[in-house]
Tab-separated table of C-alpha atoms and ligand atoms in Angstrom:
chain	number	residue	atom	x	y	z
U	1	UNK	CA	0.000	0.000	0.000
U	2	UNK	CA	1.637	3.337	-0.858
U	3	UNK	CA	0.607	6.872	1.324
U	4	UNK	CA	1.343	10.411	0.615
U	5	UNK	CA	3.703	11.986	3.316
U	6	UNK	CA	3.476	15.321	4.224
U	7	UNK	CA	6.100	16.066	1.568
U	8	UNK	CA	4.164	14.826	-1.193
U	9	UNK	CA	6.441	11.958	-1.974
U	10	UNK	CA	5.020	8.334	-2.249
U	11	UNK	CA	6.442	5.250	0.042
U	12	UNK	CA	5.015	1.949	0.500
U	13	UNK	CA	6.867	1.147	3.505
U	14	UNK	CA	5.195	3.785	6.105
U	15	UNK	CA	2.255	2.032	6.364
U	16	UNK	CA	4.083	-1.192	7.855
U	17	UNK	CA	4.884	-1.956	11.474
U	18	UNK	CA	7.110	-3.963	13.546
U	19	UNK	CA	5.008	-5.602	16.939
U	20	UNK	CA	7.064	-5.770	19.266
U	21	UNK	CA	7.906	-6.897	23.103
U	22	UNK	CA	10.785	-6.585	25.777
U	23	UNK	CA	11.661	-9.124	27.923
U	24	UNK	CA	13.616	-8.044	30.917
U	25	UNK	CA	12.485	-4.530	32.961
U	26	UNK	CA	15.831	-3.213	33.883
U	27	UNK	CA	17.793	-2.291	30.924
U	28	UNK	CA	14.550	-3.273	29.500
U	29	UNK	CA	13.635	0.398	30.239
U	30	UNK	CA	15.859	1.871	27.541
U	31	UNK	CA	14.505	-0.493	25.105
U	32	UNK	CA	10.537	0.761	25.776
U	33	UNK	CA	11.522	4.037	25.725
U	34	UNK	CA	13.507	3.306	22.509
U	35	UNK	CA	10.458	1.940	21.021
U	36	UNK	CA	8.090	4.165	22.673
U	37	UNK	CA	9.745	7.034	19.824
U	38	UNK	CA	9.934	4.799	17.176
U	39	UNK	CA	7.006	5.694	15.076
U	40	UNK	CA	7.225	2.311	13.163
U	41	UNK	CA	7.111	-0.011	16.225
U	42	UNK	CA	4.112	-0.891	17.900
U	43	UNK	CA	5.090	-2.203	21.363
U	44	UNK	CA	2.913	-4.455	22.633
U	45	UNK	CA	4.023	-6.446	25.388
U	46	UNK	CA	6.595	-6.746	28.584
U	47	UNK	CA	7.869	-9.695	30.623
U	48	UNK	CA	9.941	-10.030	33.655
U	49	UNK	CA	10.082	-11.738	37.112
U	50	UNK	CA	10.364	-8.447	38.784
U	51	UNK	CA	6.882	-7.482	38.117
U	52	UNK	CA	6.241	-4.963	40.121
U	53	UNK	CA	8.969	-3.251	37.872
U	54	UNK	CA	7.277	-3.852	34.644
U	55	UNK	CA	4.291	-3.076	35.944
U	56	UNK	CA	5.167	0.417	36.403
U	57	UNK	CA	7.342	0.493	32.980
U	58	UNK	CA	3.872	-0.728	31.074
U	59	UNK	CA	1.697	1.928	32.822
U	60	UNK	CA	4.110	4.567	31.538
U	61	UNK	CA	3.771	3.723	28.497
U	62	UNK	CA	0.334	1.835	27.997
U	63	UNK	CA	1.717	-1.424	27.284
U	64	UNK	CA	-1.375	-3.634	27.576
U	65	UNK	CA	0.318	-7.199	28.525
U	66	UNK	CA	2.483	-7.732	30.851
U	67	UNK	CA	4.073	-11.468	31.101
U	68	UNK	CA	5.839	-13.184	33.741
U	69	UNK	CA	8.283	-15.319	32.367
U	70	UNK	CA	9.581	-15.248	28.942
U	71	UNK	CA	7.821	-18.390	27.892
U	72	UNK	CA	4.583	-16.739	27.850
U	73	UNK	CA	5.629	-13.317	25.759
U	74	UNK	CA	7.130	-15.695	23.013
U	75	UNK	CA	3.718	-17.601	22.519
U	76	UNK	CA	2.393	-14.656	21.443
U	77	UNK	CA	1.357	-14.527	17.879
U	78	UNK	CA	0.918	-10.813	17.732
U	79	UNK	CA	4.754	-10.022	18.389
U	80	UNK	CA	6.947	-10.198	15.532
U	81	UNK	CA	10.497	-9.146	17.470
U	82	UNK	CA	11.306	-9.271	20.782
U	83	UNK	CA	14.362	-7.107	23.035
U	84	UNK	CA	16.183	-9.031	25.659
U	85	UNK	CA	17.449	-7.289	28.364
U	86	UNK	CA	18.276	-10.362	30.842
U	87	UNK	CA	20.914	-11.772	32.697
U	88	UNK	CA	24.054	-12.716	29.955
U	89	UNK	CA	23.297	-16.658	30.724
U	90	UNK	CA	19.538	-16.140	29.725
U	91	UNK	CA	20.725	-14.549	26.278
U	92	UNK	CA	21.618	-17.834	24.279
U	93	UNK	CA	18.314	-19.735	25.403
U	94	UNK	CA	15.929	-17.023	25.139
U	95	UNK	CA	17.230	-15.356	21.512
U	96	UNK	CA	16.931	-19.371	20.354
U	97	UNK	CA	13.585	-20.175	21.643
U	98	UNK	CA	12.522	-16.161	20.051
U	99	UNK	CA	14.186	-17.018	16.690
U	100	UNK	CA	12.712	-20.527	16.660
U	101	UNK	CA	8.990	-19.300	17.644
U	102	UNK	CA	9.438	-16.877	14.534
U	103	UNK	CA	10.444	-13.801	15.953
U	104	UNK	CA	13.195	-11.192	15.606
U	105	UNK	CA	15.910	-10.565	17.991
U	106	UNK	CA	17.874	-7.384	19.245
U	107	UNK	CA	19.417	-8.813	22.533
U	108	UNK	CA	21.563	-6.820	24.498
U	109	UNK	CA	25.354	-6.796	24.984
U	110	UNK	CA	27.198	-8.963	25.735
U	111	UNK	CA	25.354	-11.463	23.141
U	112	UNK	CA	26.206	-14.304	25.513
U	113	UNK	CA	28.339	-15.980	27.749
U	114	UNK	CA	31.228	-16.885	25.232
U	115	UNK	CA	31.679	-16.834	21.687
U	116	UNK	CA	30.371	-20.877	21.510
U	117	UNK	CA	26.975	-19.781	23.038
U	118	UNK	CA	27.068	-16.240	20.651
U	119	UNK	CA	27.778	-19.116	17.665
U	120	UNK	CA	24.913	-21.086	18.120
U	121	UNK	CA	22.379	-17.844	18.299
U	122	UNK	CA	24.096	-17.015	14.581
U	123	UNK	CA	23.195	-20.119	13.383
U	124	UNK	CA	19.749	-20.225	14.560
U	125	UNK	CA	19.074	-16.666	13.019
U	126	UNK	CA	20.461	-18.400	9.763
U	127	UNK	CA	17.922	-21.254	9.997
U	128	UNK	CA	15.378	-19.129	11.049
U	129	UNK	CA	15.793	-16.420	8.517
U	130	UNK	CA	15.066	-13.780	11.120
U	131	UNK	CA	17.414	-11.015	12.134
U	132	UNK	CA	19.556	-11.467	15.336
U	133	UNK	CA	20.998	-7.720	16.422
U	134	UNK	CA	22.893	-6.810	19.216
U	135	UNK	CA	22.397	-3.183	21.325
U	136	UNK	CA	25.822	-1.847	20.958
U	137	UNK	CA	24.171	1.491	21.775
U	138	UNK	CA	27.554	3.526	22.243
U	139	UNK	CA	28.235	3.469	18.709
U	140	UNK	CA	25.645	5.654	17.608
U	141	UNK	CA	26.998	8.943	19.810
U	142	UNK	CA	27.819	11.839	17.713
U	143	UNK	CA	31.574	11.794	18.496
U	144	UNK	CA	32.045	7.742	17.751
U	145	UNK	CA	30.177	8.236	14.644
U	146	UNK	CA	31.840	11.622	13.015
U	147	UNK	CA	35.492	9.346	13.954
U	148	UNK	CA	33.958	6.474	12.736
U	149	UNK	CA	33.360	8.761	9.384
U	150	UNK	CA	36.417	10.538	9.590
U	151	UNK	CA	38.886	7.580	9.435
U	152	UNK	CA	36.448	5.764	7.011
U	153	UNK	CA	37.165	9.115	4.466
U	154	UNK	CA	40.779	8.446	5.275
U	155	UNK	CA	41.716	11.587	7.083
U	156	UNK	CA	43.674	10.093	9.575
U	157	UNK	CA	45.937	8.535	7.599
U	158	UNK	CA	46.430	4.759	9.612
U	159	UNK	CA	45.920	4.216	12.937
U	160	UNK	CA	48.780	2.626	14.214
U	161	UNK	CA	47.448	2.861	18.263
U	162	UNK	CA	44.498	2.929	20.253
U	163	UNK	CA	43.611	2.927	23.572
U	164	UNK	CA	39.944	1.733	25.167
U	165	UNK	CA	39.096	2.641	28.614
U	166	UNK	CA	36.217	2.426	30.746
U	167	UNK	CA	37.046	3.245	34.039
U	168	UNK	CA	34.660	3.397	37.631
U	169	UNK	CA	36.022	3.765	41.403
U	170	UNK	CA	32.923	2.133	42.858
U	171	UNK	CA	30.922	0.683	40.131
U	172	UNK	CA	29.978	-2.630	40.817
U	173	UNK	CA	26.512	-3.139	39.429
U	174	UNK	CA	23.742	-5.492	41.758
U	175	UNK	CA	26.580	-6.873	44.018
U	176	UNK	CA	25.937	-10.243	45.040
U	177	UNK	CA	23.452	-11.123	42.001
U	178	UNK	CA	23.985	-12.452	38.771
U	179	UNK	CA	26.610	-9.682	38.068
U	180	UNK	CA	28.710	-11.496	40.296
U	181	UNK	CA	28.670	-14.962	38.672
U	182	UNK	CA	30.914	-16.478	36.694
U	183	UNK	CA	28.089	-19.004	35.674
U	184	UNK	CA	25.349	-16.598	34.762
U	185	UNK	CA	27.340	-13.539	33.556
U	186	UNK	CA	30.290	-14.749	32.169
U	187	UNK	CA	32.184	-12.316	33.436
U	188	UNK	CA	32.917	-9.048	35.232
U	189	UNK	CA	34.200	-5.775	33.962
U	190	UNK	CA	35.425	-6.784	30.512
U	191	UNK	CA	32.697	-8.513	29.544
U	192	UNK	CA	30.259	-5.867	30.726
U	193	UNK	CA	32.064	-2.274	30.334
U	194	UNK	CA	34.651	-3.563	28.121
U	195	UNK	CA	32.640	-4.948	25.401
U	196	UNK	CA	31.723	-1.265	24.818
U	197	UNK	CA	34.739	0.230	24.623
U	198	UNK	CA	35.900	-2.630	22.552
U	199	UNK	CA	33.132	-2.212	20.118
U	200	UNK	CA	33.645	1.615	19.408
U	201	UNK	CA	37.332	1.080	18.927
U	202	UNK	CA	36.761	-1.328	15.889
U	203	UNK	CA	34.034	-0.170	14.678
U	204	UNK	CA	35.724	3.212	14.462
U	205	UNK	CA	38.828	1.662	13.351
U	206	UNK	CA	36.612	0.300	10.565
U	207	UNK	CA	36.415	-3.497	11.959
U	208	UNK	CA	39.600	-4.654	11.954
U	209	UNK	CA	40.523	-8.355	12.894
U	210	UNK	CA	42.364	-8.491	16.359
U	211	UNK	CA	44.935	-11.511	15.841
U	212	UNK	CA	46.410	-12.397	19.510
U	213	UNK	CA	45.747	-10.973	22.988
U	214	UNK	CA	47.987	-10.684	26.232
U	215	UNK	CA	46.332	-9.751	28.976
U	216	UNK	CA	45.367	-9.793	32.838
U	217	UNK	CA	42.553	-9.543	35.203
U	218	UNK	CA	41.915	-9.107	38.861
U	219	UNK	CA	39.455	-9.262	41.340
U	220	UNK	CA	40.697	-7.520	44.358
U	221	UNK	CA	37.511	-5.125	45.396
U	222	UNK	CA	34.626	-7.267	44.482
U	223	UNK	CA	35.667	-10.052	46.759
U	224	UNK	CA	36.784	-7.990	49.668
U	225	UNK	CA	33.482	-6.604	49.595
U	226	UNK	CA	34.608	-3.231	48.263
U	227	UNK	CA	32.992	-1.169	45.320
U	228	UNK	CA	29.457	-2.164	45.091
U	229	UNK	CA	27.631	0.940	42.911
U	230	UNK	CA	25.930	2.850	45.345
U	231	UNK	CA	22.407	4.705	45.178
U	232	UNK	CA	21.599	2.702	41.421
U	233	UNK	CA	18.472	0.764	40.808
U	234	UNK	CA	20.423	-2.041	41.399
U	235	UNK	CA	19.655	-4.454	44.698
U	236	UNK	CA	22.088	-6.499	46.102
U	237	UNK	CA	22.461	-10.343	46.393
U	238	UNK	CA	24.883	-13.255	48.841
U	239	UNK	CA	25.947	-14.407	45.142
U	240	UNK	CA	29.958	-14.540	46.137
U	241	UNK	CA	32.181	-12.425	43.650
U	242	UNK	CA	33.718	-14.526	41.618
U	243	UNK	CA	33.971	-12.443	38.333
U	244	UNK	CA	37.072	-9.421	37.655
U	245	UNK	CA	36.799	-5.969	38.927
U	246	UNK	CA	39.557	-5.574	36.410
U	247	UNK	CA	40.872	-6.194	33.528
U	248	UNK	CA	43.654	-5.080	30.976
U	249	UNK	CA	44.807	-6.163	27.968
U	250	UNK	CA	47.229	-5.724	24.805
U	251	UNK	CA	45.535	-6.604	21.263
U	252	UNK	CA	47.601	-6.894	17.934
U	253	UNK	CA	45.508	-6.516	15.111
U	254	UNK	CA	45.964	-8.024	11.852
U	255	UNK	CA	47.428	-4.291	10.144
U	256	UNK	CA	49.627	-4.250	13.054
U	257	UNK	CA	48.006	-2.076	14.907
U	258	UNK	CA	47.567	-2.242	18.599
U	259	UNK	CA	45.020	-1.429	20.994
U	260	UNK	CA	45.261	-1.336	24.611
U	261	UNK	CA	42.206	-1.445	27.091
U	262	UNK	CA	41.655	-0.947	30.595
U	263	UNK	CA	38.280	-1.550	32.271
U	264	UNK	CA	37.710	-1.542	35.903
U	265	UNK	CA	34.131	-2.061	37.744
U	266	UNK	CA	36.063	-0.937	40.960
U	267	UNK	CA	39.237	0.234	41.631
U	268	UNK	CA	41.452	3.289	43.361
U	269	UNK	CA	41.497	5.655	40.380
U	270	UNK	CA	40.325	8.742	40.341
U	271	UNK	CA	38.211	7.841	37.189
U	272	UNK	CA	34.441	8.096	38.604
U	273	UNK	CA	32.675	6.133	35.941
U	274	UNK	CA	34.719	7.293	32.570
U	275	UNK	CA	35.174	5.979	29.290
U	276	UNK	CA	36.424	6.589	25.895
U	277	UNK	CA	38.479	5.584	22.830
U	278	UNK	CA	42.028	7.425	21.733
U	279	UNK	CA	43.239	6.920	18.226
U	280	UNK	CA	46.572	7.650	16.852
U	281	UNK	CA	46.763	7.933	12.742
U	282	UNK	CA	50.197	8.748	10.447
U	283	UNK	CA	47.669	12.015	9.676
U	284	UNK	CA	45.944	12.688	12.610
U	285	UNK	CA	43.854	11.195	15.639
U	286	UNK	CA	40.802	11.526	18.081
U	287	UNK	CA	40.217	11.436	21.659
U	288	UNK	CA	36.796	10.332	22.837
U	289	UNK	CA	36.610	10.921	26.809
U	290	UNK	CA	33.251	10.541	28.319
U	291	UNK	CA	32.631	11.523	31.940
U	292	UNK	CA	29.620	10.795	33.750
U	293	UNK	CA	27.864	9.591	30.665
U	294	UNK	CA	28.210	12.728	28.691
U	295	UNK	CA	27.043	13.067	25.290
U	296	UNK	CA	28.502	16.777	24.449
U	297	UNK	CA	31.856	18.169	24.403
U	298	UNK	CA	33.624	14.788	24.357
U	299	UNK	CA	35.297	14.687	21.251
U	300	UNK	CA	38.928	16.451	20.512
U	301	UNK	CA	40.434	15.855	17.334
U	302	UNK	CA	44.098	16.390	16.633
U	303	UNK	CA	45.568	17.813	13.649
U	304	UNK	CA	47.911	20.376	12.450
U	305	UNK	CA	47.350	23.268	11.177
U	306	UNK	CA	49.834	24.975	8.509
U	307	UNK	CA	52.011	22.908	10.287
U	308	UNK	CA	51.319	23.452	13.898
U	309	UNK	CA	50.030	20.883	16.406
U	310	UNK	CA	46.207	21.785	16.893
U	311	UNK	CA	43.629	20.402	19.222
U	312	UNK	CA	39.884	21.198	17.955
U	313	UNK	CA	36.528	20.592	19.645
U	314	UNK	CA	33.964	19.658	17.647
U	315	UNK	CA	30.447	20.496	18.743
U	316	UNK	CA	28.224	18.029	19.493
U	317	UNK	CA	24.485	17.347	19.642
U	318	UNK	CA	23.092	14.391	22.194
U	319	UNK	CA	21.786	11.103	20.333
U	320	UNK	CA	19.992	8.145	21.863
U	321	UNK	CA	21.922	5.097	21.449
U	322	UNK	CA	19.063	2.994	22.214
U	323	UNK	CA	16.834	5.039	20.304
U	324	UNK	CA	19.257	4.550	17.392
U	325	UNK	CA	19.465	1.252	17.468
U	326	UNK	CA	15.493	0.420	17.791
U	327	UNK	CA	15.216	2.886	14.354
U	328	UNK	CA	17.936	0.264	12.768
U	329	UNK	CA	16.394	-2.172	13.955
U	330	UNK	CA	12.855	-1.997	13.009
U	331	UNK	CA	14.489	-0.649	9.717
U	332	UNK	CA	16.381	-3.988	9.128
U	333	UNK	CA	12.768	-6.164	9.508
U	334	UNK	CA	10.609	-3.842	7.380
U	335	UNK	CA	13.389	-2.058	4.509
U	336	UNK	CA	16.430	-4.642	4.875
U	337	UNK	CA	19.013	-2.460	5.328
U	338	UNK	CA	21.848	-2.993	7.200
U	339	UNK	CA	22.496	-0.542	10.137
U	340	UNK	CA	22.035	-2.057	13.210
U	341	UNK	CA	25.079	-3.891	14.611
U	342	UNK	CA	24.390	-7.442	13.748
U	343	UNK	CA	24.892	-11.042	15.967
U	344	UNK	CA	28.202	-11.567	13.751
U	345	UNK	CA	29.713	-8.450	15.027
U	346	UNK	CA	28.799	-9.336	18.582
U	347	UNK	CA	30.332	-13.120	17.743
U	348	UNK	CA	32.855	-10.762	17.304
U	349	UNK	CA	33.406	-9.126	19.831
U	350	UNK	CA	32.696	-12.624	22.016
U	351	UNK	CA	35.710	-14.244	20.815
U	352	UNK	CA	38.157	-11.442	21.760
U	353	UNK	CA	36.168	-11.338	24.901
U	354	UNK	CA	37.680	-14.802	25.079
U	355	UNK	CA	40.569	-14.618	24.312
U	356	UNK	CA	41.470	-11.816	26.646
U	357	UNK	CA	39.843	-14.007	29.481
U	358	UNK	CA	41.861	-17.223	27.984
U	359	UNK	CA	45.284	-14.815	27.593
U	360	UNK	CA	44.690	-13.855	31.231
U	361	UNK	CA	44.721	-17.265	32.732
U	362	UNK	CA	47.012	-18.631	30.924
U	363	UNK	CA	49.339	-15.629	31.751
U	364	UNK	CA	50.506	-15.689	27.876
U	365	UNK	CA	49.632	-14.209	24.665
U	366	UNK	CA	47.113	-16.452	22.837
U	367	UNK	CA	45.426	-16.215	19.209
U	368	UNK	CA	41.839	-15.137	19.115
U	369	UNK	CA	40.399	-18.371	17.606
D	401	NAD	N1	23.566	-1.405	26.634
D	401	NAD	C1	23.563	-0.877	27.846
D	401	NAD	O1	23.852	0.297	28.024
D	401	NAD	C2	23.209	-1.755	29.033
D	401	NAD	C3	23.050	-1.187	30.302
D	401	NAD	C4	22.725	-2.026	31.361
D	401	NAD	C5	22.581	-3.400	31.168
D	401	NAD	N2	22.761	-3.918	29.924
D	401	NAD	C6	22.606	-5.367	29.688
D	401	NAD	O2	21.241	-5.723	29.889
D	401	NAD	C7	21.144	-7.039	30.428
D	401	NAD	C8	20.297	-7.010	31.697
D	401	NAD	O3	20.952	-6.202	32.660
D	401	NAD	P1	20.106	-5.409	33.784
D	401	NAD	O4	21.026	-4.389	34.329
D	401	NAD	O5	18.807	-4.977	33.246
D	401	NAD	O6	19.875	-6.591	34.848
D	401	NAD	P2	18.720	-6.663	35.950
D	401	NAD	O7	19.119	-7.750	36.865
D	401	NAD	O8	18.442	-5.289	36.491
D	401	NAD	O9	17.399	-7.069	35.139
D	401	NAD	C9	17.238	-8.371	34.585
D	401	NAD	C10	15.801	-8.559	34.172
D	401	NAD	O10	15.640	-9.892	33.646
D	401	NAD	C11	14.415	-10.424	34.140
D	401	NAD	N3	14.379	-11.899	34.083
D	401	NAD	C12	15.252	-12.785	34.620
D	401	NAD	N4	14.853	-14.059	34.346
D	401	NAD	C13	13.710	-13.956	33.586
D	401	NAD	C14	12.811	-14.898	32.985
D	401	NAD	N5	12.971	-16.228	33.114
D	401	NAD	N6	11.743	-14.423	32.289
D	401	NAD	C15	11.526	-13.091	32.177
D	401	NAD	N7	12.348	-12.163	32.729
D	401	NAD	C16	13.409	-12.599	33.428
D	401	NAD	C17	14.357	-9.903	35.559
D	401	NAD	O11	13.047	-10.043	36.065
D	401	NAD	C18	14.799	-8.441	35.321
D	401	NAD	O12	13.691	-7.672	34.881
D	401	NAD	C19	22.576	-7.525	30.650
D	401	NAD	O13	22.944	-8.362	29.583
D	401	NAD	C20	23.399	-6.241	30.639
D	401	NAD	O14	24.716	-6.447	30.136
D	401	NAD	C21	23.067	-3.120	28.870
């Protein structure tokens, strides 16, 4: 069916919609509101244990059903994609089931536990012939995006270095529940905060294939009952911390390039709850330093000019990541094109995740299989 817009031009695909429903109510939240401004999504139901939770998220936003446990949202017939925000050991299952009952998936980071788990969600997309997508919301701020644009043009020159950071003094989210896990979150920091930071470096660096890893991690706050994230919405648990607080690591990419990344969920740095991405070109580079989850004034860029060093800072307008990513999303089911970071690139992203953990406790440098 084709409609006039406003403009007076014809399109055929305004009239579609994606039905949709989230499954998870904490970082669940972003995706509602995501969808809540995405004029093409129709969202239709919720589901979590924590009902009282989605209760509230649903009246918000007039969501009519509201479903315990994930079982129930995916019988649905009248959703056709589903968000999961859940625990990272409740990603492989529930994307699988989704895909298999028909729907589409945007699951958020990390896309599982390890890259064997984050394998067998890309092949049931495959079979399924539905899209798997991953919420790495952070590339879609202004300053990621212009660098991402910048060194795709090639007006860096090559980046030869980069450095990844995301950095918090007291930042341990829900001490003592799944976060602290091995079993159901995989991991601490790195895979959490680091997967981020990780992502916008490559994806700036225009994907890139990281070869071998050395690294280390630590967990010297968590289990001395230090650096739990105060005043969050996160509650607390008696899970013991078995996961790191930290984690750094030294990645050789395949141009011979290196990055270097430090992520910390707790730690004596001065670093509140900061992250960014440096890069270092032959013809220029970028500094991306967020603080406090800022989306203006982040960005320097350094050049010369007629020959003299010059630091410039480029002014910025706030995006939604989440928003961004819903848009893609939704754009991927109904128009097929590819925006939204796919399950691949959060395969990925797994396998470094890996390796860094493998590198670690094996105290050597490894490959990233
Ligand atoms: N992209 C981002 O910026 C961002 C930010 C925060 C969290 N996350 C990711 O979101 C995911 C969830 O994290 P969170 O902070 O919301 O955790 P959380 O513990 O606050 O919330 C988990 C939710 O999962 C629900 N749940 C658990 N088992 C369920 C089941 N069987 N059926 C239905 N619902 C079930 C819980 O009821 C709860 O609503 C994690 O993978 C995390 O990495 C991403």
């Amino acid at each position: 069916m084709t409609a006039v817009t406003e403009l007076g031009t014809t399109t055929s695909s305004e009239q579609k919609t994606v039905r949709t429903g989230v499954i998870g109510c904490g970082a669940g939240a972003f995706h509602v509101e995501a969808y809540a401004g995405e004029a093409r999504a129709d969202l239709v139901a919720l589901a979590g244990l924590d009902t009282a939770r989605c209760r509230e998220l649903a009246s918000k936003h007039g969501i009519g059903r509201i479903y315990r446990d994930y079982q129930e949202l995916l019988a649905d017939p009248e959703v056709d994609a589903v968000s999961l925000a859940l625990p990272n050991n409740l990603h492989m299952p529930v994307a699988i089931a989704a895909l298999e009952a028909g729907k589409h998936v945007l699951v958020e980071k990390p896309l599982a536990l390890n890259a064997e788990e984050g394998q067998r969600m890309v092949d049931a997309a495959e079979r399924a012939g539905k899209v798997l997508a991953i919420a790495f919301n952070r590339r879609y701020r202004q300053d990621v995006q212009l660098v991402q644009r910048h060194i795709a043009a090639g007006n860096f020159g090559d980046i030869y270095y980069a450095k990844a950071f995301w950095m918090r003094r007291a930042g341990i989210p829900g001490f003592g529940t799944w976060f602290s896990s091995k079993a159901m979150a995989g991991g601490g920091s790195l895979i959490d905060l680091g997967v981020h930071v990780l992502d916008m470096a490559l994806y700036m660096m225009g994907n890139p294939k990281v070869t071998s890893v050395s690294a280390q991690t630590f967990s010297e706050m968590g289990r001395r009952g230090k650096g739990a994230w105060q005043g969050a919405r996160f509650h607390t648990g008696d899970v013991p911390f078995e996961v790191d607080d930290m984690a750094v690591a030294f990645l050789r990419l395949e141009n011979g390039a290196i990055l270097n990344m430090e992520t910390s969920w707790a730690a004596y740095t001065s670093a509140k709850d900061d992250f960014g991405v440096s890069l270092m070109g032959t013809n220029g580079g970028a500094e991306i330093e967020v603080h406090d989850y800022a989306l203006v004034d982040t960005l320097r860029v350094i050049s010369d000019f007629e020959g003299v060093p010059t630091v410039s800072r480029p002014r910025l307008m706030p995006t939604s990541g989440h928003g961004e990513i819903v848009k893609q999303f939704v754009a991927k089911i109904l128009d097929g094109t590819d925006g939204v970071p796919t399950g691949r690139e959060g395969l990925d992203r797994a396998r470094i995740v890996d390796a860094i953990y493998r590198a670690a406790s094996e105290g050597r440098e490894v490959p990233v299989e």
